[in-house]
Coordinates of C-alpha atoms and ligand atoms in Angstrom, one line a residue:
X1120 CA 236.6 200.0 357.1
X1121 CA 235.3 203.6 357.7
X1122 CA 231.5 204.2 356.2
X1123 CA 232.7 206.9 354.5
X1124 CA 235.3 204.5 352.6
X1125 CA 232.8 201.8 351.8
X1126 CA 230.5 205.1 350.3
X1127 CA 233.2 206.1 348.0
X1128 CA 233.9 202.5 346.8
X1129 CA 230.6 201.7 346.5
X1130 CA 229.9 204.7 344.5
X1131 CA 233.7 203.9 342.4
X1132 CA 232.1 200.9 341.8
X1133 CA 228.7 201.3 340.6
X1134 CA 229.5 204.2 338.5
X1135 CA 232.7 203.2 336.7
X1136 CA 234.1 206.8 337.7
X1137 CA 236.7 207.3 335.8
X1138 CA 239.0 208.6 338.6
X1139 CA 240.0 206.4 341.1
X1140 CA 242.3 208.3 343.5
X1141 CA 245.2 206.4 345.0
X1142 CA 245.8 207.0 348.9
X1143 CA 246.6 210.1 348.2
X1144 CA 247.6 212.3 351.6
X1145 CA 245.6 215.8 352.1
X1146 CA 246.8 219.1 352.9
X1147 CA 246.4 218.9 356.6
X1148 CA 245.6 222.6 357.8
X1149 CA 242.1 222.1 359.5
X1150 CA 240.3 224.5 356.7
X1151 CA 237.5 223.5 354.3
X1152 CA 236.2 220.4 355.9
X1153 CA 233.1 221.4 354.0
X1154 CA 233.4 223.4 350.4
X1155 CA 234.3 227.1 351.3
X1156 CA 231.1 229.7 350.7
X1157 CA 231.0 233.1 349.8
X1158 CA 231.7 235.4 347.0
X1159 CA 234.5 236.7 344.4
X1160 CA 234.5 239.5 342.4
X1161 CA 235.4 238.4 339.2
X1162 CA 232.4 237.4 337.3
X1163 CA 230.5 240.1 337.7
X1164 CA 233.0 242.9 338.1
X1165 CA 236.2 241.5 336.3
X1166 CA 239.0 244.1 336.8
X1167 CA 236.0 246.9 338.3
X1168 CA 236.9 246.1 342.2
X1169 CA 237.8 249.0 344.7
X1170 CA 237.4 248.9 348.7
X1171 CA 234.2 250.7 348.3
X1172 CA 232.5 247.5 346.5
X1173 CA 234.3 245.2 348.6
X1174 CA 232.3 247.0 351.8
X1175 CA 229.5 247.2 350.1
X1176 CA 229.1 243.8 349.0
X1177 CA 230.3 242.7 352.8
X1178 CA 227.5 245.0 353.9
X1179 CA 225.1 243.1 351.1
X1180 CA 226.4 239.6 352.4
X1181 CA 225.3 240.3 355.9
X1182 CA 222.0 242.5 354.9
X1183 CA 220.8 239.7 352.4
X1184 CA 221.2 236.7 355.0
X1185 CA 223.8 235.2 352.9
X1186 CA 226.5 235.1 356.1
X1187 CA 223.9 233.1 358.0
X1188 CA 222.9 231.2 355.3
X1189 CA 226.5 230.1 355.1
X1190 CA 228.4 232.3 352.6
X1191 CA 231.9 233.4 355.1
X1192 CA 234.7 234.5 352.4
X1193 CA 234.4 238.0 350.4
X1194 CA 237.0 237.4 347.4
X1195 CA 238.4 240.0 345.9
X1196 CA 239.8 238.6 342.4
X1197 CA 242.3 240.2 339.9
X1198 CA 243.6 243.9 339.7
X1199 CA 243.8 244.6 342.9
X1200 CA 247.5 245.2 342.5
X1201 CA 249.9 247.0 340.8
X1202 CA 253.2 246.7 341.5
X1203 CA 256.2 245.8 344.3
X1204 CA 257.6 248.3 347.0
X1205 CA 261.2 248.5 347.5
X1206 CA 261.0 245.8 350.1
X1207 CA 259.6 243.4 347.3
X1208 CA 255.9 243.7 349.1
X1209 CA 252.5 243.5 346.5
X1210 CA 251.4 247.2 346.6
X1211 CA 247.6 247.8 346.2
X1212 CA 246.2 250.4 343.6
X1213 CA 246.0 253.6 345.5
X1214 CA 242.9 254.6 343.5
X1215 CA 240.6 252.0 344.3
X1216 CA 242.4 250.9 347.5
X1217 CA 243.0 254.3 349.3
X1218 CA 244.1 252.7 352.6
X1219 CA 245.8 249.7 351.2
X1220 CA 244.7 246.4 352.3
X1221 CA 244.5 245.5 355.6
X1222 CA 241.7 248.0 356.9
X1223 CA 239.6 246.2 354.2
X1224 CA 240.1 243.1 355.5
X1225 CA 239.4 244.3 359.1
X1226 CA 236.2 246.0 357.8
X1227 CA 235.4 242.4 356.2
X1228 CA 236.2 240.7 359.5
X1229 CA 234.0 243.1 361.9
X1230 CA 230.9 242.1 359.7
X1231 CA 231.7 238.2 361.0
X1232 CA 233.2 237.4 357.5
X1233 CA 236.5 236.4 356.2
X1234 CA 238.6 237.7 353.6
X1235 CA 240.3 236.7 350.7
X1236 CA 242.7 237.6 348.2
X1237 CA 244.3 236.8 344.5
X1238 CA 247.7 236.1 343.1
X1239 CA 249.7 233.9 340.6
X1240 CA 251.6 231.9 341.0
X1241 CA 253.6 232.7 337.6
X1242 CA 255.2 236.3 336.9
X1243 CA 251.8 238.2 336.3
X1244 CA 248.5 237.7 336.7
X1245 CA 246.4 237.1 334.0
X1246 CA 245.6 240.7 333.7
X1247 CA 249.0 241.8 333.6
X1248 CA 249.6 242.8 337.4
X1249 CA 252.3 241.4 339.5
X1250 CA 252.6 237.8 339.8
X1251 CA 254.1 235.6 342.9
X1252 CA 256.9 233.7 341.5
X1253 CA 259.9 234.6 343.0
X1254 CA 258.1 236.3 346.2
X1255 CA 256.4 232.9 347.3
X1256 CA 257.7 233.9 351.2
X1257 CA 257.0 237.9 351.1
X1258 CA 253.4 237.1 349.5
X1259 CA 252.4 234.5 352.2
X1260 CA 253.8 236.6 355.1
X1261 CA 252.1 240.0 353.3
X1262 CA 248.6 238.3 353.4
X1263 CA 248.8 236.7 356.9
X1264 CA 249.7 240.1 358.2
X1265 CA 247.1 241.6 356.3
X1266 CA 244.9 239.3 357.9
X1267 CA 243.9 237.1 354.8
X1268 CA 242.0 234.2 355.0
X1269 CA 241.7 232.9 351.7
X1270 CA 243.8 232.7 348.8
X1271 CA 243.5 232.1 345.1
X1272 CA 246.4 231.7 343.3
X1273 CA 246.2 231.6 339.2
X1274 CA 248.4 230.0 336.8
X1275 CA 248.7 233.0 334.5
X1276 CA 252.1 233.3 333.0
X1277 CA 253.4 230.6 334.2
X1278 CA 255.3 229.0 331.1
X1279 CA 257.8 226.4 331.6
X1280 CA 257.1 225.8 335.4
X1281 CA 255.5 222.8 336.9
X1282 CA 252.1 223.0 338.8
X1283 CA 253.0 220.6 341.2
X1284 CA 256.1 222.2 342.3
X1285 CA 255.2 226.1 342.2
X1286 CA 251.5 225.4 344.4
X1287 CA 254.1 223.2 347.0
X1288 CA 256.0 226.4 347.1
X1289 CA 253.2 228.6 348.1
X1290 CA 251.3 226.1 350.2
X1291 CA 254.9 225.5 352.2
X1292 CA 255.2 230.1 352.3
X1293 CA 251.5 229.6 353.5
X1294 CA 252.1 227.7 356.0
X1295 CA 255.2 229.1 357.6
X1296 CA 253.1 232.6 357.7
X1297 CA 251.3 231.0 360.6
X1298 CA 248.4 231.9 359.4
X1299 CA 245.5 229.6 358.9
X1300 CA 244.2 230.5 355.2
X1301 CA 242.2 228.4 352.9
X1302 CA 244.7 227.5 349.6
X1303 CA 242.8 227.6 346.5
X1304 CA 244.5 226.5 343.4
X1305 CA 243.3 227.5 340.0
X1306 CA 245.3 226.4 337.3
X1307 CA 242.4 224.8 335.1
X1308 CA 242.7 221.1 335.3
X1309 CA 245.4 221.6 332.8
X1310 CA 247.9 219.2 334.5
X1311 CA 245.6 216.7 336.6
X1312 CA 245.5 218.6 340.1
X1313 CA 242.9 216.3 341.3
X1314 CA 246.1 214.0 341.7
X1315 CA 248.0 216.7 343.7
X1316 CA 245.9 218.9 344.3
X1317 CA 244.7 217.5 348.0
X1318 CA 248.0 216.8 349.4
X1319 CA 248.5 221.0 348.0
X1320 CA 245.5 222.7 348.6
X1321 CA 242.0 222.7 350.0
X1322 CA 240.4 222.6 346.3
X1323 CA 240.9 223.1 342.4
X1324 CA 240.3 224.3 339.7
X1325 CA 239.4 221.3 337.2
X1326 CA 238.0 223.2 334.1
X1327 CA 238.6 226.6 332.2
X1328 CA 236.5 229.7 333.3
X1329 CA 232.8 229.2 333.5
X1330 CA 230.7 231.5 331.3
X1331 CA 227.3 232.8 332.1
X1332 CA 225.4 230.0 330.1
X1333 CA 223.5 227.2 329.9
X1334 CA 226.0 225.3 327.6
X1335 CA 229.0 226.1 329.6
X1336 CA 227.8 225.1 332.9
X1337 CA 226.9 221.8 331.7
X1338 CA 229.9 221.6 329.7
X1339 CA 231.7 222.0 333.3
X1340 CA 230.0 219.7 335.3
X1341 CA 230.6 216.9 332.9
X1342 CA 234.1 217.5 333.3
X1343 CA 234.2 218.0 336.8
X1344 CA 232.1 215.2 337.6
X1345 CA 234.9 212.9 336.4
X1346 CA 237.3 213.5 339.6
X1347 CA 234.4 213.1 342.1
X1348 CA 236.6 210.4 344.0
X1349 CA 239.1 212.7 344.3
X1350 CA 237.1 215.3 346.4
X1351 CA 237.0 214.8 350.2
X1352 CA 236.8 217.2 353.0
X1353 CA 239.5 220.1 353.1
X1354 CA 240.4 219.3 349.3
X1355 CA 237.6 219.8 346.6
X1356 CA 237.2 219.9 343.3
X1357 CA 236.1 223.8 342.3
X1358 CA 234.3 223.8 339.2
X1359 CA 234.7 227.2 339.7
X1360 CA 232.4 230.4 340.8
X1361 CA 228.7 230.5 340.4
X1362 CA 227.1 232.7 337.5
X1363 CA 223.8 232.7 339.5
X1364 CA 222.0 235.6 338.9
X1365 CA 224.7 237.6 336.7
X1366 CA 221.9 237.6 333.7
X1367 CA 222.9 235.4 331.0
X1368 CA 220.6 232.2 332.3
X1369 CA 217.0 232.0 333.1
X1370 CA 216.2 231.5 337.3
X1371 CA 215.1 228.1 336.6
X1372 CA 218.8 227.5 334.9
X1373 CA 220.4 229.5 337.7
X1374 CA 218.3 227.0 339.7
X1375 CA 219.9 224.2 337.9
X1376 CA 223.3 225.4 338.7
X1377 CA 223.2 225.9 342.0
X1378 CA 221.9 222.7 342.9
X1379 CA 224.1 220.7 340.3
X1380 CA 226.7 222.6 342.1
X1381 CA 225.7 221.2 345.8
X1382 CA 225.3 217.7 344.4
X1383 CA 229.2 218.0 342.9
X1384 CA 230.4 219.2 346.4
X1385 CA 231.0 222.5 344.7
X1386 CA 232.6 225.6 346.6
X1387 CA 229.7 228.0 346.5
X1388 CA 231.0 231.4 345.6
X1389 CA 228.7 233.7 344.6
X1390 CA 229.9 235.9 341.6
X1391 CA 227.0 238.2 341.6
X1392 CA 226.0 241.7 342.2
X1393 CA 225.0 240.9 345.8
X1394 CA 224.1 244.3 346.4
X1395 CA 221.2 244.6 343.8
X1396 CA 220.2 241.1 344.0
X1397 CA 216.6 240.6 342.4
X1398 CA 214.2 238.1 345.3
X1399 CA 214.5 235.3 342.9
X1400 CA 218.3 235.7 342.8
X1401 CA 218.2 235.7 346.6
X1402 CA 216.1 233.0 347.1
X1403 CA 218.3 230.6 344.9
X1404 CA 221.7 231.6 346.6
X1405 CA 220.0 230.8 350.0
X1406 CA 217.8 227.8 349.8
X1407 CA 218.7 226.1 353.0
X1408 CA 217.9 222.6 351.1
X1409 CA 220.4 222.7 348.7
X1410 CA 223.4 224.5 351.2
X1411 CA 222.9 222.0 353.0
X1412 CA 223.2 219.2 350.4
X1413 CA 226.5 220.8 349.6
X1414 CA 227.8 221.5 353.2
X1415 CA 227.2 218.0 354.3
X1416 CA 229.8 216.5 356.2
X1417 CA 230.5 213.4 355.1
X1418 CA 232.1 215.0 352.0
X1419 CA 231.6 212.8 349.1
X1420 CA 230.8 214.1 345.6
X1421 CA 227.8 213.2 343.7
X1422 CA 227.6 211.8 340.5
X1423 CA 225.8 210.6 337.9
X1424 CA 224.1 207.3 338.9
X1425 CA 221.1 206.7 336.4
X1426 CA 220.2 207.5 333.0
X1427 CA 216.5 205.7 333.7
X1428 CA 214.9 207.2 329.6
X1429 CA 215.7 209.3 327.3
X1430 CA 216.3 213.0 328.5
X1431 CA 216.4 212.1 332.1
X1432 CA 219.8 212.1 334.4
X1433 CA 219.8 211.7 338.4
X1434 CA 222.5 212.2 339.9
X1435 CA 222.7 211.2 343.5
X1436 CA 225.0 212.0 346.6
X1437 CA 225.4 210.1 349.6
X1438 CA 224.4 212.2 352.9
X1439 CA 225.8 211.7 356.6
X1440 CA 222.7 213.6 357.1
X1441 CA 220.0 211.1 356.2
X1442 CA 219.4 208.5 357.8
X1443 CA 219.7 204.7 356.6
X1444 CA 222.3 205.3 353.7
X1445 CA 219.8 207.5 351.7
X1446 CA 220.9 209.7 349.5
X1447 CA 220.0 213.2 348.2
X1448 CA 219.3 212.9 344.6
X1449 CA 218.5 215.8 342.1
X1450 CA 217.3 214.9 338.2
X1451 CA 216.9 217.1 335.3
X1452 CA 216.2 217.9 332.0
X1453 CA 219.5 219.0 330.1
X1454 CA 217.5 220.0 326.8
X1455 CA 219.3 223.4 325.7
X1456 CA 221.4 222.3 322.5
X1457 CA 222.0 224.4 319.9
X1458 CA 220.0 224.2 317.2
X1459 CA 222.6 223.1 314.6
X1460 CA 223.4 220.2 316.7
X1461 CA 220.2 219.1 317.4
X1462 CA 218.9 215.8 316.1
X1463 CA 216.5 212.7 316.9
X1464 CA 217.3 211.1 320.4
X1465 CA 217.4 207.3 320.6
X1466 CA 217.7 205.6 323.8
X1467 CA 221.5 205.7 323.1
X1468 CA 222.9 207.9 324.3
X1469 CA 224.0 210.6 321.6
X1470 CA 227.7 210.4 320.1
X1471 CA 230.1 213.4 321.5
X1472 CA 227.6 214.6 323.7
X1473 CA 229.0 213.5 326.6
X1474 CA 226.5 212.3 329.6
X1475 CA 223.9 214.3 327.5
X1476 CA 220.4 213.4 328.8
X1477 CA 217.7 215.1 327.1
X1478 CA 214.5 215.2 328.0
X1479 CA 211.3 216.2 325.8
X1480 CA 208.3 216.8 326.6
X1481 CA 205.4 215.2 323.9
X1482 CA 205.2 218.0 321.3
X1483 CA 207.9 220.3 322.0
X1484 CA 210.0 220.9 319.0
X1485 CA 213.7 221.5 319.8
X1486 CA 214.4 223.9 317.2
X1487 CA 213.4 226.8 316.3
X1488 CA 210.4 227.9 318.7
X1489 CA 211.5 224.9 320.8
X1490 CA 210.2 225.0 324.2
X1491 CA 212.8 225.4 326.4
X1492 CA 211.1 227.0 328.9
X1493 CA 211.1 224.1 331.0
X1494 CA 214.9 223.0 330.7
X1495 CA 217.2 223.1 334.0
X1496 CA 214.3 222.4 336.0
X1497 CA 215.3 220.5 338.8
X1498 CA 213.8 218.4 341.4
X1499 CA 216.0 217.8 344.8
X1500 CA 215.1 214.7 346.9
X1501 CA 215.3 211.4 348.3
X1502 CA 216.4 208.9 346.5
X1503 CA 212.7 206.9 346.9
X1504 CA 211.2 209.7 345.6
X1505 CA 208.6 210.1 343.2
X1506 CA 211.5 211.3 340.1
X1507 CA 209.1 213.4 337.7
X1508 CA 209.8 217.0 337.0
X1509 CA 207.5 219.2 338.5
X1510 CA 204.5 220.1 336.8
Ligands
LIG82 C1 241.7 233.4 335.2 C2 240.9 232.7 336.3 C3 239.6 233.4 336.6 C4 240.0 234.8 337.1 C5 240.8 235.5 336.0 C6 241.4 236.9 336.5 O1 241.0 233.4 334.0 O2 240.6 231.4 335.9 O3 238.8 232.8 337.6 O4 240.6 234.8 338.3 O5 241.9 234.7 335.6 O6 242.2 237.5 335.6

């Protein structure tokens, strides 16, 4: 029995996960052995993208020490594209993309980075532009000639056709293009892709969009969390791109994220402004501690091992890294209910909150003039470690 098998049935076991994958086989093209790093366009700039910010922000990835710290893949997300050549080839808007794609992604490949791309896999993206169905083949051999090395594909558009079958259609053009590029699937965790998802891509989506808050981060990683079993390397679960530093959290929440992120095996993808990125900002994207917590090899998700009192969750991941079985474990206060909801905690824990934990500190009202300004602190560390929140 391998260790890493004995990890993830020891971990099925304690925790009651309620995912227990069957043998399911993975996509077996040698990419994503740990959770793909780097950064996509679409939380901070939505349809706003052009070749100039794509530069720019390959320029920022290098200049910030992101690319050393790990971050490899500059996405660019939606509205790139606007229609189909004669030849049934995805044209790029001439505006914002004067010399097409591919001198973008060699720019993005000279800075020792690698480039990806988005699509959909139903008749138009999300925002309207031209989807994939139909042009599974031209896409895949458009973007391997392009020199793409990543691709998102969305599930926009996309009524009456099964997930299953339309991401086998793409991961099949993919892979006859020749070219090695990283499959990620995004179509929400609306039809169980953490059951096909591995033998299709290298991760997925398993919630809707994140927003740049407290309550939907959290919101996500309880969902997420569920499929941890399912995660392995070259197939993870993406509970999609980080909001870190984009404005709508504090840095201790941002701080929050990103490790929580790490501890679920997360792809890291930045979804920032990298080029204006405030120190703080900086120094939570590249804390070495927590990339590498993520990055580890042997692969398994972390989850939710102990609720130990009221307002206190650990969650813990195993580590090839450290030594003696060990694991990394980060805990937390998850205090940042509305108002309106809020109420006495017991020791039980509350109804419909999910794997709330709360924690309160003696005096601290929850309402209005609450003090909150110690939520989403985290503490990373061993599991022996001393567990209280930091002063
Ligand atoms: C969907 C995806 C997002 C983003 C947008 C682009 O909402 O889930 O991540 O790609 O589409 O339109």
């Amino acid at each position: 029995m391998s260790a890493r098998f004995v990890t993830v049935l020891c971990c099925a076991l304690t925790l009651g996960a309620r995912y227990v994958p069957r043998a399911a086989p993975t996509l077996d093209n040698g990419l994503a052995r740990t959770p793909p790093m780097g950064w996509n366009s679409w939380n901070h700039f939505h349809c706003d993208v052009s070749a100039q910010l794509i530069k720019e922000t390959a320029d920022a990835v290098v200049a910030s020490g992101m690319r050393d710290a790990g971050y490899r893949y500059v996405v660019i997300d939606d509205c790139w594209q606007v229609a189909r050549d004669r030849t049934g080839r995805l044209v790029a808007d001439s505006a914002r993309f004067p010399g097409g794609i591919k001198p973008l992604a060699d720019y993005v490949h000279a800075k020792g980075l690698r480039f990806g791309i988005y699509t959909d896999a139903g008749r138009r993206t999300c925002q309207g532009r031209p989807g994939t169905y139909g042009s599974e083949e031209i896409d895949a051999r458009t973007f391997a000639e392009w020199g793409v090395d990543y691709v998102k594909e969305d599930w926009c558009n996309a009524e009456g056709l099964d997930p299953p079958t339309q991401y086998a259609t793409f991961r099949d053009a993919l892979a006859k293009a020749g070219r090695p590029i990283v499959f990620s699937i995004c179509e929400w965790g609306s039809n169980h892709p953490w059951e096909w998802g591995p033998r299709t891509g290298n991760l997925w989506r398993t919630t809707g969009d994140i927003s740049d808050r407290w309550a939907s981060m959290i919101a996500i990683l309880d969902l997420s969390s569920q499929y941890a079993l399912a995660a392995r390397p070259g197939a993870w679960n993406d509970p999609d791109m980080l909001e870190v530093g984009n404005g709508g959290m504090t840095d201790d929440e941002y701080r929050a994220h990103f490790s929580l992120w790490a501890v679920m095996s997360a792809p890291l993808m930045a979804g920032n402004d990298v080029r204006a990125m405030p120190p703080a900002t900086r120094e939570i994207l590249g804390n070495k501690d927590v990339i590498a917590v993520d990055q580890d090899s042997l692969g398994v998700q972390g989850m939710l091992v102990q609720e130990p009192g009221i307002d206190l969750q650990v969650w813990s991941k195993p580590l090839a890294r450290v030594a003696n079985g060990d694991r990394d474990v980060v805990e937390g206060d998850r205090t940042h209910r509305p108002c309106s909801r809020a109420r006495p905690v017991g020791p039980q824990r509350p109804r419909g909150v999910h794997g709330a934990v709360l924690r309160h500190r003696p005096g601290a009202r929850r309402c209005d003039g609450a003090d909150h300004s110690r939520h989403g602190r985290l503490k990373l560390g061993r599991e022996d470690s001393n567990l209280q929140l930091p002063g």
